[in-house]
Short mmCIF file of C-alpha atoms in Angstrom, two decimals:
data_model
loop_
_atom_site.label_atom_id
_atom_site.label_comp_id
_atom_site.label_asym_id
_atom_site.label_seq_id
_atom_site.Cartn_x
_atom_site.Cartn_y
_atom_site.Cartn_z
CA UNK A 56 -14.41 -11.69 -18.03
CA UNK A 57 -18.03 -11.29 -19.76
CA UNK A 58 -19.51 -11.60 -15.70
CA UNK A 59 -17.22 -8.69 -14.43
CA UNK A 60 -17.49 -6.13 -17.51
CA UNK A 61 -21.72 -6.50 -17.11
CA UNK A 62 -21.86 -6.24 -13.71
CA UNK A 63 -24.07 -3.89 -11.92
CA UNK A 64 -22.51 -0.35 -11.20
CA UNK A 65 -21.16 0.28 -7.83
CA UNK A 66 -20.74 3.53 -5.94
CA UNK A 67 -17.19 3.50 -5.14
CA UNK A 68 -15.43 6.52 -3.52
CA UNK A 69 -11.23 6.74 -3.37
CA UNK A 70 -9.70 8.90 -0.75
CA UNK A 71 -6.72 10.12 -2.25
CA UNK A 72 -6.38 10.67 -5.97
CA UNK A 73 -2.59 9.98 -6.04
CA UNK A 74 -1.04 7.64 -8.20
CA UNK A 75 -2.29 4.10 -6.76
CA UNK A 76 -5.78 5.99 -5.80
CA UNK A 77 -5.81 7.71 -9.54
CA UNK A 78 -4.82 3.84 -10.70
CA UNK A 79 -7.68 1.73 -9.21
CA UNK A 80 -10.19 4.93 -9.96
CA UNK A 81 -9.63 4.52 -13.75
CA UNK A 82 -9.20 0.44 -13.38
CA UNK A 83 -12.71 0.58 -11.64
CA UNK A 84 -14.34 3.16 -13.72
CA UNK A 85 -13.74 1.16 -16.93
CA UNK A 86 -15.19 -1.59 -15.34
CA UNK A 87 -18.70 0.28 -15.33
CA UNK A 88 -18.49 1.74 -11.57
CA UNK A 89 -19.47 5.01 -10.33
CA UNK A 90 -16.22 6.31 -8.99
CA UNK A 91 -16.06 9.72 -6.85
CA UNK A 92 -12.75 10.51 -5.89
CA UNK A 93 -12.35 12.62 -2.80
CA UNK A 94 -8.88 15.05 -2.68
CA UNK A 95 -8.25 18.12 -0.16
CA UNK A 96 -6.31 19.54 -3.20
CA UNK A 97 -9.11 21.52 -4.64
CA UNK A 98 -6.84 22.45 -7.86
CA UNK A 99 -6.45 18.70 -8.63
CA UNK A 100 -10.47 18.14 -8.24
CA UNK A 101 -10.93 20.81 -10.57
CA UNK A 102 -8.24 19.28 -13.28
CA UNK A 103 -9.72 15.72 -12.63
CA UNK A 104 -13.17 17.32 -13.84
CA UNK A 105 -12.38 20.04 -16.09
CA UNK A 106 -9.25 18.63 -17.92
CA UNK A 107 -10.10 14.17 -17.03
CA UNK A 108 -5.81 14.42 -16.66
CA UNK A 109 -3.57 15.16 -14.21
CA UNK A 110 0.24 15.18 -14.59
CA UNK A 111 1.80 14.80 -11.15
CA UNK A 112 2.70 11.71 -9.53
CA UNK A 113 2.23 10.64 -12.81
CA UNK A 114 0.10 11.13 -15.84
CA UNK A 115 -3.35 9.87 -15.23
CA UNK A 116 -6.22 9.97 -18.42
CA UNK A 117 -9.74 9.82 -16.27
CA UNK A 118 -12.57 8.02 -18.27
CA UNK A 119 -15.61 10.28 -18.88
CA UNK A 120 -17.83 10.41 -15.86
CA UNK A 121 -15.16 10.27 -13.07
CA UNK A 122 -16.21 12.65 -10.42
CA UNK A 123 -13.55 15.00 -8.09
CA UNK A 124 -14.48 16.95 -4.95
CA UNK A 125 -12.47 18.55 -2.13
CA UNK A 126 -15.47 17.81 0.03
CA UNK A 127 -15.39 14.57 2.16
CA UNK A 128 -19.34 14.37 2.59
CA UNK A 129 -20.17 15.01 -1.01
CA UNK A 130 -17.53 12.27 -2.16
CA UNK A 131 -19.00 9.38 0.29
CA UNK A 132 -22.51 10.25 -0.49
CA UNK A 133 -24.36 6.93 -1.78
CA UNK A 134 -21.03 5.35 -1.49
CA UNK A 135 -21.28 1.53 -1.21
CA UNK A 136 -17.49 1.19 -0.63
CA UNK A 137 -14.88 4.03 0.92
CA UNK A 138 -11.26 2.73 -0.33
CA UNK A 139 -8.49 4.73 1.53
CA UNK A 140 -5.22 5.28 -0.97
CA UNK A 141 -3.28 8.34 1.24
CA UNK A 142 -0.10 7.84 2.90
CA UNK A 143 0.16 5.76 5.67
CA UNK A 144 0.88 8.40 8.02
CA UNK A 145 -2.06 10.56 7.28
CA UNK A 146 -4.51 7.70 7.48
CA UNK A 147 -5.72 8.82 10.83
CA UNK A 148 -6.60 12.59 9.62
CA UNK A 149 -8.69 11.38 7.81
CA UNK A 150 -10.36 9.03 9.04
CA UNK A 151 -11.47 11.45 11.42
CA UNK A 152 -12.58 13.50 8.43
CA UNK A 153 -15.31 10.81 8.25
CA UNK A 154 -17.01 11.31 10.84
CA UNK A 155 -18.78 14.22 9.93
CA UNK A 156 -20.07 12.13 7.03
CA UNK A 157 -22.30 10.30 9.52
CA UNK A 158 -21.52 6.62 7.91
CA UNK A 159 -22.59 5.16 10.73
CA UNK A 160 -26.20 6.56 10.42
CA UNK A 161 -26.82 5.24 6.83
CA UNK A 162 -29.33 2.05 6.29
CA UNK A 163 -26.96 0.61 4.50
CA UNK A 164 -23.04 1.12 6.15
CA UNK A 165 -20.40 1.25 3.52
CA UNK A 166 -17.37 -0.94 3.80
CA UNK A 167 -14.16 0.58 4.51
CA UNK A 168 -11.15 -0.74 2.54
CA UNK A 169 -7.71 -0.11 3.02
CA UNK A 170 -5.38 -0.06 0.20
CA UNK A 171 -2.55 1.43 1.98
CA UNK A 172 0.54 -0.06 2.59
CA UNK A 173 2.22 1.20 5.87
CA UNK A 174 1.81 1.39 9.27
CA UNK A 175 1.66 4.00 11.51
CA UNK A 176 4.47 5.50 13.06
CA UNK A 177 3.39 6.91 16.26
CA UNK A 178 1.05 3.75 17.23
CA UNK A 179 2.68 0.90 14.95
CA UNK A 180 -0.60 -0.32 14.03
CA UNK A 181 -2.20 -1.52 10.87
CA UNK A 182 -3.96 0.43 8.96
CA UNK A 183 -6.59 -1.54 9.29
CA UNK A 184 -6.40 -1.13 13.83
CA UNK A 185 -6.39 2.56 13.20
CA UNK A 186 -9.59 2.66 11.21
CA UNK A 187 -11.49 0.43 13.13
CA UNK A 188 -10.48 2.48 16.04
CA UNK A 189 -11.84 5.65 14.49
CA UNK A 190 -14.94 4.14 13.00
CA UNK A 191 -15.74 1.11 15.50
CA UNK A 192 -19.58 0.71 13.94
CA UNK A 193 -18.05 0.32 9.93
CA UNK A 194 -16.12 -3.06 8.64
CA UNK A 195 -13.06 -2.74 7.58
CA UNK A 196 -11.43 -4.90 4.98
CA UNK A 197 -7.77 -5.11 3.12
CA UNK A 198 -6.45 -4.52 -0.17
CA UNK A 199 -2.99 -5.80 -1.31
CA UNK A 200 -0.64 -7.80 -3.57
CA UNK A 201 1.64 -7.23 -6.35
CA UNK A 202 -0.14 -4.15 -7.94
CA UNK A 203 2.34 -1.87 -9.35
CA UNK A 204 0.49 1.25 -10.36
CA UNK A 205 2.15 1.70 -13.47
CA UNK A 206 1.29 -2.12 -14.82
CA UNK A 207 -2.45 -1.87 -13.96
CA UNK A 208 -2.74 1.82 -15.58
CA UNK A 209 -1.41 0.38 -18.82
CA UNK A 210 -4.06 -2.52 -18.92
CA UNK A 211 -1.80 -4.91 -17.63
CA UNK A 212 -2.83 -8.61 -16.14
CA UNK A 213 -2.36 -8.37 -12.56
CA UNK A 214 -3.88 -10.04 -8.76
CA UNK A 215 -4.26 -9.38 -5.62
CA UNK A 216 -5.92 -10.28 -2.39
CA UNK A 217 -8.88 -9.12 -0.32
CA UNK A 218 -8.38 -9.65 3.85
CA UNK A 219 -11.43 -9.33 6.12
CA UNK A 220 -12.10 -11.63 8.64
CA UNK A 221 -15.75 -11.86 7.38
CA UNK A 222 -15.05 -13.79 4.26
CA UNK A 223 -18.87 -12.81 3.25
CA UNK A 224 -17.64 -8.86 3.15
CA UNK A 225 -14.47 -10.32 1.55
CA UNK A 226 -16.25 -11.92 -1.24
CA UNK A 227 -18.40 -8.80 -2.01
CA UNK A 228 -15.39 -6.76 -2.25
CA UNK A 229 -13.83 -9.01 -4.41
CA UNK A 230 -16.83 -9.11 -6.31
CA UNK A 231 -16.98 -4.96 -6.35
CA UNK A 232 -13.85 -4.30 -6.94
CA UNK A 233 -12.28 -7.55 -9.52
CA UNK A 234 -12.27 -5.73 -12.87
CA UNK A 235 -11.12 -7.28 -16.09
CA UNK A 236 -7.37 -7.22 -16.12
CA UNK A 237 -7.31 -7.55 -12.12
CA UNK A 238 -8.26 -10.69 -10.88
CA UNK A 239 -9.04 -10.24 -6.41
CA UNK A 240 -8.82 -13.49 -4.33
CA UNK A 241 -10.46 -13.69 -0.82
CA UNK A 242 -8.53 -14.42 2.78
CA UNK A 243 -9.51 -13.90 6.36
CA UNK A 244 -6.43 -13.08 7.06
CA UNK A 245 -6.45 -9.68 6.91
CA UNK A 246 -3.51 -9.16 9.49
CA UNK A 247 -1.31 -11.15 7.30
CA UNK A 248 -2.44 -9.41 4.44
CA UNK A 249 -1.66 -6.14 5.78
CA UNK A 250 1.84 -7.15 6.69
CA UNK A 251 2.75 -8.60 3.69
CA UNK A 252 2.42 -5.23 1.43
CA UNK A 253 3.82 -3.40 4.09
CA UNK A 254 6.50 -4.93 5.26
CA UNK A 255 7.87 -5.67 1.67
CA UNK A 256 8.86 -1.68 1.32
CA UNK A 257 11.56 -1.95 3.48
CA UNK A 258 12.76 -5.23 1.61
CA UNK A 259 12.56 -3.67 -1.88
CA UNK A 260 15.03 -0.64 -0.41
CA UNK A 261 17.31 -3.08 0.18
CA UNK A 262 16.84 -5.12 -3.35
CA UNK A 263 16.94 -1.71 -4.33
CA UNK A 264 21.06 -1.09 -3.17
CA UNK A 265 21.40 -4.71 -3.58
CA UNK A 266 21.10 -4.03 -7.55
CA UNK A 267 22.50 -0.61 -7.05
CA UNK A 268 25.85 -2.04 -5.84
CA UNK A 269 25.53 -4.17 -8.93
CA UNK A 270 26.07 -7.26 -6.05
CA UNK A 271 24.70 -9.85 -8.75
CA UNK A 272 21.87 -12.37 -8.71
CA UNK A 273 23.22 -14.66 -5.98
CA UNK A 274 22.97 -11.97 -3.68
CA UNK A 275 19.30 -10.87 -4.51
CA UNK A 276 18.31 -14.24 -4.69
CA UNK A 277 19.86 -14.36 -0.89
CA UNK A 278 18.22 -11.11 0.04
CA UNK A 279 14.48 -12.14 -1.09
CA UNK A 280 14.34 -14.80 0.66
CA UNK A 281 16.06 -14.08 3.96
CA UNK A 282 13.80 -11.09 3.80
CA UNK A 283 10.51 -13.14 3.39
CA UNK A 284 11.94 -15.20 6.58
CA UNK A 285 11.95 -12.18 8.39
CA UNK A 286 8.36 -10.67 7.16
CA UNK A 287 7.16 -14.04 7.83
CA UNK A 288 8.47 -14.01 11.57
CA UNK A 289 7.31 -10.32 12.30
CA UNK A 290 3.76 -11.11 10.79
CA UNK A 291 3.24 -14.81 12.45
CA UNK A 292 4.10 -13.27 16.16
CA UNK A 293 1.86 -10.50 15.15
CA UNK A 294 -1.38 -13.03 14.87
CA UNK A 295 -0.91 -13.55 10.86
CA UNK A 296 -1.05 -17.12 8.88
CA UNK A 297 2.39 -18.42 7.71
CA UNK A 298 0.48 -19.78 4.33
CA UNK A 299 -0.54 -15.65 4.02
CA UNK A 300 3.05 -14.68 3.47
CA UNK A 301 3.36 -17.57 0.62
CA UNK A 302 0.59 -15.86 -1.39
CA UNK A 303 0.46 -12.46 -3.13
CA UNK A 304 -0.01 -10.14 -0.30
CA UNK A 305 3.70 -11.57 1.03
CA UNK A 306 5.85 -13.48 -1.99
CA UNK A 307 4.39 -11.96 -4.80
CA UNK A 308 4.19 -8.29 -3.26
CA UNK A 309 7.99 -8.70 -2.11
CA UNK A 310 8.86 -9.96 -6.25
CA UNK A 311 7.04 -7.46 -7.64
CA UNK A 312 8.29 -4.30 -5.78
CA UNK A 313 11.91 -5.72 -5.66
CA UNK A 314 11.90 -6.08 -9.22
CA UNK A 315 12.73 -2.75 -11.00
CA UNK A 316 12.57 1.13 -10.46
CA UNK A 317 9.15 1.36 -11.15
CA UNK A 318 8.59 0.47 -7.52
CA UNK A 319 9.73 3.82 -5.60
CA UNK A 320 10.94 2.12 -2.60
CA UNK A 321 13.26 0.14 -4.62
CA UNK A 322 14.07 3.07 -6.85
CA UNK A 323 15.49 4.78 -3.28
CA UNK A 324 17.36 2.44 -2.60
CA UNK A 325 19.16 1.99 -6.07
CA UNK A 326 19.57 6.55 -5.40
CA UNK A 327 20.98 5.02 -1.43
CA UNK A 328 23.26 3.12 -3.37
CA UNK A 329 24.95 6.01 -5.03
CA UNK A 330 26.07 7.21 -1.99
CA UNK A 331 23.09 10.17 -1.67
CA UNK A 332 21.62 11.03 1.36
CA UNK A 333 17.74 9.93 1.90
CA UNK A 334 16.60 13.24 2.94
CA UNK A 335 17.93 14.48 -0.38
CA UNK A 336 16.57 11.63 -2.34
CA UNK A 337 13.27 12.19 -0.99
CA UNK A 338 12.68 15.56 -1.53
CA UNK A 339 13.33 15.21 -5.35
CA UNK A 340 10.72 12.10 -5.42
CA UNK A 341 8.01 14.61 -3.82
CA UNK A 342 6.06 11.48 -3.20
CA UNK A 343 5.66 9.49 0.19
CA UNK A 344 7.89 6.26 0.49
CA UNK A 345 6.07 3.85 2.72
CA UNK A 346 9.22 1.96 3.20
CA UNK A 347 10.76 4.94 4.85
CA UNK A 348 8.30 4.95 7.72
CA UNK A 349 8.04 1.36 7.95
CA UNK A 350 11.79 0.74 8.24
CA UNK A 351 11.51 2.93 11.51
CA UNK A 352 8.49 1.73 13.00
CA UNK A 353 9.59 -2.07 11.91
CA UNK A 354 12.07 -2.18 14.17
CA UNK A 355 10.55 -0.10 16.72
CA UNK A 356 8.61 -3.20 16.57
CA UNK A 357 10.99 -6.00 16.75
CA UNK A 358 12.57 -4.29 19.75
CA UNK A 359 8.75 -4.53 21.68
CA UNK A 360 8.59 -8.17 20.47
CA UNK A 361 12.02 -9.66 21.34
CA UNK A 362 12.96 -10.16 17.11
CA UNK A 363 15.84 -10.24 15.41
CA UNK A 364 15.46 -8.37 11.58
CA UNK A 365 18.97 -7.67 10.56
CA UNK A 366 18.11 -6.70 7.03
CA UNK A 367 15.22 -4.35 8.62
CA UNK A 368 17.92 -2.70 10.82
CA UNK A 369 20.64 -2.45 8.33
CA UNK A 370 17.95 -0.90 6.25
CA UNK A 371 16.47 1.90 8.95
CA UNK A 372 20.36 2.43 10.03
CA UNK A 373 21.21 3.67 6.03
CA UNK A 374 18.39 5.48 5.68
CA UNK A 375 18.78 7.16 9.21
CA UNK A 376 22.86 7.77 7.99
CA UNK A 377 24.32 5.98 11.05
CA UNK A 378 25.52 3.12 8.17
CA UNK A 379 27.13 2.85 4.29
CA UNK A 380 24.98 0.55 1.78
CA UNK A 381 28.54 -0.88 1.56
CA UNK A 382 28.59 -1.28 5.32
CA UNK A 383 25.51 -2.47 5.62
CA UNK A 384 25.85 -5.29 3.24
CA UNK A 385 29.20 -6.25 5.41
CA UNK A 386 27.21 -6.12 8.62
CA UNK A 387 25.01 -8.53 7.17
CA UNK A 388 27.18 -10.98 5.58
CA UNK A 389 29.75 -11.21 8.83
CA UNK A 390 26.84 -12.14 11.03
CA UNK A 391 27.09 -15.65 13.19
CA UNK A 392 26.63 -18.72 10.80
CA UNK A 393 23.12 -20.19 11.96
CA UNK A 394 20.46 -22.72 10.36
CA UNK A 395 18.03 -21.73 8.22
#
């Protein structure tokens, strides 16, 4: 604890100053890091460095000394590491963004790190493919586990994993970004990693109607872990580790975000539940839902790969209107007996 709160201070910019990017910005600044977060809202730059609050996706307190700019250059300048924390889908805006901060020209290159959750729709790749794509000469490394915004903002204990396949640029991420109350383990894994988080969103819908239905322990219990079967089987065809899944970027991602509303994939799903529409349901959130896009490109996905992910179908096929949560469940439940 005494090692991390006297650590030298790192240059740390955060694209994105929603509420996971507003989270590990505060997390990291009270750790003793220079944090610059980067927004296109100019409004919300100002409130982040007039005001040090900001009300909307939630209520975030900044520490003293938190910088906010609408400008992309000015936010990466002197950054040691660039941690993307926008929606999935507009990962690829802006990315391209960064190229006119001429990274790729500096003495010393930044690392990229993804803490987004998602992948994207029109390519289904990682987040992690899309950057590297964009910004070939910069390495890229992964941020996930069971890190509830929420939980960390309050001070609360919580882990979570760093995948690069360089496990030297893993370990000084770990070592940049590990703060007091959040403890970062290492993996080379970083396609595992990446599918873990991700592909738990469209789980946590479904624990989400599972509880909303009121179907009872026996059936979460069931749900979890038929749905960690089927992340596991997506993730090991797609190159990832089978151990990866066991650890906090797959089991403890999937428990976490299944566990209550404060997760807002599960928290559409217990709204799915009620009967309500998603388009509806989404529009009052005013937030992005990466299980939403996920669901879609998941199975786009399992068709390409020859898979079977019946709780990932029943899942896209609510949210898409073309099933009931109540017929959905049935769907699943009258499927051929098999081994497990």
């Amino acid at each position: 604890m005494h090692d991390i709160a006297r650590k030298a201070m790192t240059q740390i910019c955060i694209l994105g100053a929603g509420s996971w990017g507003a989270t590990l910005g505060v997390a990291l600044r009270q750790a003793g890091n220079q944090v610059t977060f980067w927004t296109q809202d100019a409004g919300k730059a100002a409130l982040i460095n007039r005001d040090r609050r900001i009300e909307k996706p939630i209520a975030v307190e900044f520490p003293d000394g938190t910088i906010a700019t609408d400008d992309i250059v000015e936010a990466t300048r002197g950054a040691e590491f660039i941690l993307f924390c926008c929606p999935s889908q507009a990962v690829r805006a802006v990315a391209y963004r960064l190229e006119g901060a001429n990274l790729d020209a500096r003495e010393k290159k930044p690392v990229l790190v993804s803490a987004v959750k998602g992948l994207e729709l029109t390519t289904l790749r990682r987040i992690s493919e899309v950057l590297s794509e964009i910004l070939p000469d910069l390495t890229v490394a992964a941020l996930s586990g069971p890190n509830l915004a929420s939980e960390i903002l309050a001070g609360l204990p919580a882990a979570a994993v760093i995948g690069c396949p360089s496990l030297d640029t893993a370990a000084s991420v770990q070592k940049a970004l590990a703060t007091p109350n959040l403890r970062l383990y290492s993996n080379a894994d970083i396609t595992g990693v990446e599918l873990g988080g991700t592909l738990k969103n469209v789980i946590a819908i479904a624990a989400g109607v599972s509880d909303g239905l009121r179907l009872g322990a026996n059936a979460k219990a069931a749900l979890l872990t038929r749905g960690l079967a089927e992340i596991t089987r997506m993730a090991v065809k797609l190159g990832a580790k089978p151990q990866t899944m066991a650890g906090l970027a797959g089991m403890g991602d999937l428990l976490a975000t299944c566990a209550g509303p404060t997760s807002r994939n599960y928290k559409l799903g217990m709204e799915l539940a009620k009967g309500r529409k998603a388009e509806q349901i989404l529009q009052e959130m005013g937030v992005a839902v990466e299980g939403v896009p996920t669901a879609q490109a998941v199975c786009e996905l399992s068709k390409k790969l020859g898979l079977e992910l019946p709780i990932a179908e029943q899942v896209e096929a609510t949210l898409k209107g073309k099933s009931s949560p109540e017929q959905a469940i049935m769907t699943l439940m009258k499927r051929p007996l098999a081994s497990e």
